[in-house]
Amino acid sequence: MKKIILGSGSPRRRELLGGLDLPFTVDTGNTFEESLEPGTEAHLVPVHMSVGKSHGFHRALSPDEVLVTADTVVIRTDASDSRVVLGKPHSREEAVEMLKALSGRTHEVVTAVTIRDSVREETFTDSTLVTFDELSEEDINYYIDRYKPFDKAGAYGIQEWIGYAAISGIEGSFYNVMGFPVHKVYRELKKFI
């Protein structure tokens, strides 16, 4: 069996990959600079980031290693029907604005995963629709102050308080919203190992 390397520091991805009962190590050494070409289509953003993280891995892979990288974004549609990507908030104010923008609406969560060994590479995506109830200012402030979701796309974690209190619907994989579509990861990993 090949050695699986998770190229992500996300504790949620570590937990979810661990749930597959496959041994793996974590190595976050990377030289990839996260940037995008202006005008990149929303659904291609996580693909670009996941592939970039894979190719930015700090060393060559040996023949017995498989590297797994991923990226997750929240995509909402604005008033002009443009698709807007919400990444991780850089400040409390940005987190507040993101949650206000998601309040009472349905948005899309897209995760891209890249699996690569020394001879081949596969990138795939998964998409989930998430619907929020209306969030009051008190709800938003409580969640941000208590859970500090600054390391999460869209400024929320579905597995935290806000998921219990405010998410009224989900269409697709719950684990994809957490940042790792483990059902697809398992299926694709089997091809490599």
PDB file of N, CA, C and O in Angstrom, residues 51-95:
ATOM      1  N   VAL A  51      -4.800  22.365  -7.174  1.00  0.00           N
ATOM      2  CA  VAL A  51      -3.704  21.956  -8.054  1.00  0.00           C
ATOM      3  C   VAL A  51      -2.425  22.704  -7.686  1.00  0.00           C
ATOM      4  O   VAL A  51      -1.332  22.125  -7.622  1.00  0.00           O
ATOM      5  N   GLY A  52      -2.557  24.005  -7.400  1.00  0.00           N
ATOM      6  CA  GLY A  52      -1.386  24.800  -7.009  1.00  0.00           C
ATOM      7  C   GLY A  52      -0.739  24.278  -5.740  1.00  0.00           C
ATOM      8  O   GLY A  52       0.497  24.187  -5.646  1.00  0.00           O
ATOM      9  N   LYS A  53      -1.560  23.904  -4.766  1.00  0.00           N
ATOM     10  CA  LYS A  53      -1.017  23.344  -3.518  1.00  0.00           C
ATOM     11  C   LYS A  53      -0.305  22.015  -3.790  1.00  0.00           C
ATOM     12  O   LYS A  53       0.725  21.718  -3.178  1.00  0.00           O
ATOM     13  N   SER A  54      -0.852  21.214  -4.698  1.00  0.00           N
ATOM     14  CA  SER A  54      -0.222  19.941  -5.028  1.00  0.00           C
ATOM     15  C   SER A  54       1.140  20.150  -5.690  1.00  0.00           C
ATOM     16  O   SER A  54       2.141  19.560  -5.293  1.00  0.00           O
ATOM     17  N   HIS A  55       1.179  21.031  -6.680  1.00  0.00           N
ATOM     18  CA  HIS A  55       2.433  21.268  -7.406  1.00  0.00           C
ATOM     19  C   HIS A  55       3.413  22.097  -6.591  1.00  0.00           C
ATOM     20  O   HIS A  55       4.617  22.083  -6.887  1.00  0.00           O
ATOM     21  N   GLY A  56       2.915  22.792  -5.577  1.00  0.00           N
ATOM     22  CA  GLY A  56       3.790  23.579  -4.712  1.00  0.00           C
ATOM     23  C   GLY A  56       4.362  22.779  -3.559  1.00  0.00           C
ATOM     24  O   GLY A  56       5.076  23.329  -2.713  1.00  0.00           O
ATOM     25  N   PHE A  57       4.038  21.490  -3.479  1.00  0.00           N
ATOM     26  CA  PHE A  57       4.575  20.650  -2.400  1.00  0.00           C
ATOM     27  C   PHE A  57       6.094  20.761  -2.411  1.00  0.00           C
ATOM     28  O   PHE A  57       6.717  20.789  -3.472  1.00  0.00           O
ATOM     29  N   HIS A  58       6.690  20.817  -1.248  1.00  0.00           N
ATOM     30  CA  HIS A  58       8.091  21.216  -1.103  1.00  0.00           C
ATOM     31  C   HIS A  58       9.133  20.205  -1.567  1.00  0.00           C
ATOM     32  O   HIS A  58      10.326  20.502  -1.559  1.00  0.00           O
ATOM     33  N   ARG A  59       8.694  19.031  -2.005  1.00  0.00           N
ATOM     34  CA  ARG A  59       9.672  18.042  -2.457  1.00  0.00           C
ATOM     35  C   ARG A  59       9.017  17.108  -3.475  1.00  0.00           C
ATOM     36  O   ARG A  59       7.802  17.052  -3.599  1.00  0.00           O
ATOM     37  N   ALA A  60       9.860  16.373  -4.181  1.00  0.00           N
ATOM     38  CA  ALA A  60       9.357  15.370  -5.123  1.00  0.00           C
ATOM     39  C   ALA A  60       8.778  14.188  -4.351  1.00  0.00           C
ATOM     40  O   ALA A  60       9.216  13.888  -3.237  1.00  0.00           O
ATOM     41  N   LEU A  61       7.784  13.552  -4.935  1.00  0.00           N
ATOM     42  CA  LEU A  61       7.183  12.371  -4.320  1.00  0.00           C
ATOM     43  C   LEU A  61       7.962  11.124  -4.722  1.00  0.00           C
ATOM     44  O   LEU A  61       8.373  10.987  -5.879  1.00  0.00           O
ATOM     45  N   SER A  62       8.132  10.217  -3.779  1.00  0.00           N
ATOM     46  CA  SER A  62       8.752   8.937  -4.108  1.00  0.00           C
ATOM     47  C   SER A  62       7.676   8.032  -4.706  1.00  0.00           C
ATOM     48  O   SER A  62       6.478   8.290  -4.554  1.00  0.00           O
ATOM     49  N   PRO A  63       8.077   6.952  -5.390  1.00  0.00           N
ATOM     50  CA  PRO A  63       7.095   6.087  -6.062  1.00  0.00           C
ATOM     51  C   PRO A  63       6.052   5.468  -5.132  1.00  0.00           C
ATOM     52  O   PRO A  63       4.992   5.063  -5.597  1.00  0.00           O
ATOM     53  N   ASP A  64       6.338   5.403  -3.830  1.00  0.00           N
ATOM     54  CA  ASP A  64       5.387   4.773  -2.912  1.00  0.00           C
ATOM     55  C   ASP A  64       4.534   5.789  -2.147  1.00  0.00           C
ATOM     56  O   ASP A  64       3.891   5.449  -1.167  1.00  0.00           O
ATOM     57  N   GLU A  65       4.502   7.045  -2.610  1.00  0.00           N
ATOM     58  CA  GLU A  65       3.756   8.098  -1.915  1.00  0.00           C
ATOM     59  C   GLU A  65       2.610   8.643  -2.764  1.00  0.00           C
ATOM     60  O   GLU A  65       2.722   8.729  -3.993  1.00  0.00           O
ATOM     61  N   VAL A  66       1.527   9.030  -2.099  1.00  0.00           N
ATOM     62  CA  VAL A  66       0.382   9.681  -2.730  1.00  0.00           C
ATOM     63  C   VAL A  66       0.087  10.952  -1.934  1.00  0.00           C
ATOM     64  O   VAL A  66      -0.084  10.903  -0.707  1.00  0.00           O
ATOM     65  N   LEU A  67       0.020  12.088  -2.621  1.00  0.00           N
ATOM     66  CA  LEU A  67      -0.235  13.378  -1.984  1.00  0.00           C
ATOM     67  C   LEU A  67      -1.687  13.791  -2.221  1.00  0.00           C
ATOM     68  O   LEU A  67      -2.186  13.689  -3.349  1.00  0.00           O
ATOM     69  N   VAL A  68      -2.344  14.269  -1.159  1.00  0.00           N
ATOM     70  CA  VAL A  68      -3.726  14.748  -1.255  1.00  0.00           C
ATOM     71  C   VAL A  68      -3.758  16.207  -0.821  1.00  0.00           C
ATOM     72  O   VAL A  68      -3.332  16.541   0.287  1.00  0.00           O
ATOM     73  N   THR A  69      -4.241  17.082  -1.708  1.00  0.00           N
ATOM     74  CA  THR A  69      -4.429  18.499  -1.370  1.00  0.00           C
ATOM     75  C   THR A  69      -5.867  18.891  -1.703  1.00  0.00           C
ATOM     76  O   THR A  69      -6.533  18.222  -2.494  1.00  0.00           O
ATOM     77  N   ALA A  70      -6.329  19.982  -1.098  1.00  0.00           N
ATOM     78  CA  ALA A  70      -7.724  20.388  -1.315  1.00  0.00           C
ATOM     79  C   ALA A  70      -7.892  21.880  -1.075  1.00  0.00           C
ATOM     80  O   ALA A  70      -7.068  22.521  -0.411  1.00  0.00           O
ATOM     81  N   ASP A  71      -8.991  22.399  -1.593  1.00  0.00           N
ATOM     82  CA  ASP A  71      -9.369  23.790  -1.332  1.00  0.00           C
ATOM     83  C   ASP A  71     -10.891  23.886  -1.399  1.00  0.00           C
ATOM     84  O   ASP A  71     -11.521  23.232  -2.236  1.00  0.00           O
ATOM     85  N   THR A  72     -11.459  24.699  -0.505  1.00  0.00           N
ATOM     86  CA  THR A  72     -12.910  24.865  -0.428  1.00  0.00           C
ATOM     87  C   THR A  72     -13.266  26.340  -0.510  1.00  0.00           C
ATOM     88  O   THR A  72     -12.610  27.172   0.116  1.00  0.00           O
ATOM     89  N   VAL A  73     -14.301  26.648  -1.277  1.00  0.00           N
ATOM     90  CA  VAL A  73     -14.815  28.014  -1.336  1.00  0.00           C
ATOM     91  C   VAL A  73     -16.332  27.998  -1.179  1.00  0.00           C
ATOM     92  O   VAL A  73     -16.991  26.996  -1.453  1.00  0.00           O
ATOM     93  N   VAL A  74     -16.832  29.119  -0.710  1.00  0.00           N
ATOM     94  CA  VAL A  74     -18.273  29.363  -0.652  1.00  0.00           C
ATOM     95  C   VAL A  74     -18.598  30.316  -1.791  1.00  0.00           C
ATOM     96  O   VAL A  74     -17.907  31.318  -1.983  1.00  0.00           O
ATOM     97  N   ILE A  75     -19.631  29.986  -2.556  1.00  0.00           N
ATOM     98  CA  ILE A  75     -20.014  30.835  -3.693  1.00  0.00           C
ATOM     99  C   ILE A  75     -21.453  31.293  -3.484  1.00  0.00           C
ATOM    100  O   ILE A  75     -22.352  30.481  -3.301  1.00  0.00           O
ATOM    101  N   ARG A  76     -21.648  32.598  -3.491  1.00  0.00           N
ATOM    102  CA  ARG A  76     -23.007  33.138  -3.392  1.00  0.00           C
ATOM    103  C   ARG A  76     -23.307  33.924  -4.663  1.00  0.00           C
ATOM    104  O   ARG A  76     -22.399  34.391  -5.351  1.00  0.00           O
ATOM    105  N   THR A  77     -24.573  34.046  -4.960  1.00  0.00           N
ATOM    106  CA  THR A  77     -24.995  34.831  -6.120  1.00  0.00           C
ATOM    107  C   THR A  77     -25.451  36.187  -5.623  1.00  0.00           C
ATOM    108  O   THR A  77     -26.282  36.279  -4.716  1.00  0.00           O
ATOM    109  N   ASP A  78     -24.886  37.262  -6.197  1.00  0.00           N
ATOM    110  CA  ASP A  78     -25.254  38.605  -5.733  1.00  0.00           C
ATOM    111  C   ASP A  78     -26.475  39.131  -6.489  1.00  0.00           C
ATOM    112  O   ASP A  78     -27.072  38.427  -7.309  1.00  0.00           O
ATOM    113  N   ALA A  79     -26.840  40.382  -6.223  1.00  0.00           N
ATOM    114  CA  ALA A  79     -28.059  40.972  -6.788  1.00  0.00           C
ATOM    115  C   ALA A  79     -28.044  41.011  -8.317  1.00  0.00           C
ATOM    116  O   ALA A  79     -29.088  40.971  -8.949  1.00  0.00           O
ATOM    117  N   SER A  80     -26.850  41.079  -8.905  1.00  0.00           N
ATOM    118  CA  SER A  80     -26.766  41.131 -10.370  1.00  0.00           C
ATOM    119  C   SER A  80     -26.545  39.751 -10.986  1.00  0.00           C
ATOM    120  O   SER A  80     -26.154  39.632 -12.139  1.00  0.00           O
ATOM    121  N   ASP A  81     -26.801  38.690 -10.196  1.00  0.00           N
ATOM    122  CA  ASP A  81     -26.641  37.309 -10.645  1.00  0.00           C
ATOM    123  C   ASP A  81     -25.193  36.916 -10.919  1.00  0.00           C
ATOM    124  O   ASP A  81     -24.932  35.934 -11.607  1.00  0.00           O
ATOM    125  N   SER A  82     -24.246  37.681 -10.384  1.00  0.00           N
ATOM    126  CA  SER A  82     -22.839  37.303 -10.491  1.00  0.00           C
ATOM    127  C   SER A  82     -22.503  36.354  -9.360  1.00  0.00           C
ATOM    128  O   SER A  82     -23.019  36.481  -8.252  1.00  0.00           O
ATOM    129  N   ARG A  83     -21.629  35.391  -9.667  1.00  0.00           N
ATOM    130  CA  ARG A  83     -21.206  34.435  -8.634  1.00  0.00           C
ATOM    131  C   ARG A  83     -19.975  35.009  -7.932  1.00  0.00           C
ATOM    132  O   ARG A  83     -18.964  35.281  -8.571  1.00  0.00           O
ATOM    133  N   VAL A  84     -20.091  35.159  -6.618  1.00  0.00           N
ATOM    134  CA  VAL A  84     -19.041  35.783  -5.810  1.00  0.00           C
ATOM    135  C   VAL A  84     -18.434  34.723  -4.893  1.00  0.00           C
ATOM    136  O   VAL A  84     -19.152  34.023  -4.189  1.00  0.00           O
ATOM    137  N   VAL A  85     -17.104  34.632  -4.910  1.00  0.00           N
ATOM    138  CA  VAL A  85     -16.397  33.663  -4.070  1.00  0.00           C
ATOM    139  C   VAL A  85     -16.127  34.274  -2.707  1.00  0.00           C
ATOM    140  O   VAL A  85     -15.603  35.385  -2.596  1.00  0.00           O
ATOM    141  N   LEU A  86     -16.483  33.540  -1.655  1.00  0.00           N
ATOM    142  CA  LEU A  86     -16.153  33.921  -0.291  1.00  0.00           C
ATOM    143  C   LEU A  86     -15.102  32.947   0.221  1.00  0.00           C
ATOM    144  O   LEU A  86     -15.375  31.762   0.382  1.00  0.00           O
ATOM    145  N   GLY A  87     -13.917  33.460   0.455  1.00  0.00           N
ATOM    146  CA  GLY A  87     -12.857  32.631   1.020  1.00  0.00           C
ATOM    147  C   GLY A  87     -12.865  32.758   2.527  1.00  0.00           C
ATOM    148  O   GLY A  87     -13.908  32.922   3.159  1.00  0.00           O
ATOM    149  N   LYS A  88     -11.693  32.728   3.124  1.00  0.00           N
ATOM    150  CA  LYS A  88     -11.580  32.887   4.570  1.00  0.00           C
ATOM    151  C   LYS A  88     -11.568  34.376   4.900  1.00  0.00           C
ATOM    152  O   LYS A  88     -10.881  35.151   4.239  1.00  0.00           O
ATOM    153  N   PRO A  89     -12.302  34.782   5.929  1.00  0.00           N
ATOM    154  CA  PRO A  89     -12.310  36.204   6.291  1.00  0.00           C
ATOM    155  C   PRO A  89     -10.974  36.621   6.899  1.00  0.00           C
ATOM    156  O   PRO A  89     -10.354  35.855   7.640  1.00  0.00           O
ATOM    157  N   HIS A  90     -10.551  37.841   6.586  1.00  0.00           N
ATOM    158  CA  HIS A  90      -9.283  38.352   7.105  1.00  0.00           C
ATOM    159  C   HIS A  90      -9.461  39.199   8.364  1.00  0.00           C
ATOM    160  O   HIS A  90      -8.482  39.606   8.978  1.00  0.00           O
ATOM    161  N   SER A  91     -10.703  39.478   8.719  1.00  0.00           N
ATOM    162  CA  SER A  91     -10.964  40.304   9.890  1.00  0.00           C
ATOM    163  C   SER A  91     -12.351  39.984  10.435  1.00  0.00           C
ATOM    164  O   SER A  91     -13.158  39.318   9.762  1.00  0.00           O
ATOM    165  N   ARG A  92     -12.630  40.474  11.633  1.00  0.00           N
ATOM    166  CA  ARG A  92     -13.951  40.286  12.223  1.00  0.00           C
ATOM    167  C   ARG A  92     -15.015  40.953  11.355  1.00  0.00           C
ATOM    168  O   ARG A  92     -16.097  40.405  11.124  1.00  0.00           O
ATOM    169  N   GLU A  93     -14.703  42.140  10.859  1.00  0.00           N
ATOM    170  CA  GLU A  93     -15.647  42.894  10.025  1.00  0.00           C
ATOM    171  C   GLU A  93     -15.980  42.132   8.748  1.00  0.00           C
ATOM    172  O   GLU A  93     -17.126  42.091   8.315  1.00  0.00           O
ATOM    173  N   GLU A  94     -14.969  41.515   8.158  1.00  0.00           N
ATOM    174  CA  GLU A  94     -15.199  40.749   6.935  1.00  0.00           C
ATOM    175  C   GLU A  94     -16.055  39.513   7.238  1.00  0.00           C
ATOM    176  O   GLU A  94     -16.935  39.147   6.444  1.00  0.00           O
ATOM    177  N   ALA A  95     -15.823  38.881   8.379  1.00  0.00           N
ATOM    178  CA  ALA A  95     -16.643  37.724   8.769  1.00  0.00           C
ATOM    179  C   ALA A  95     -18.099  38.132   8.949  1.00  0.00           C
ATOM    180  O   ALA A  95     -19.016  37.430   8.514  1.00  0.00           O
TER     181      ALA A  95
END
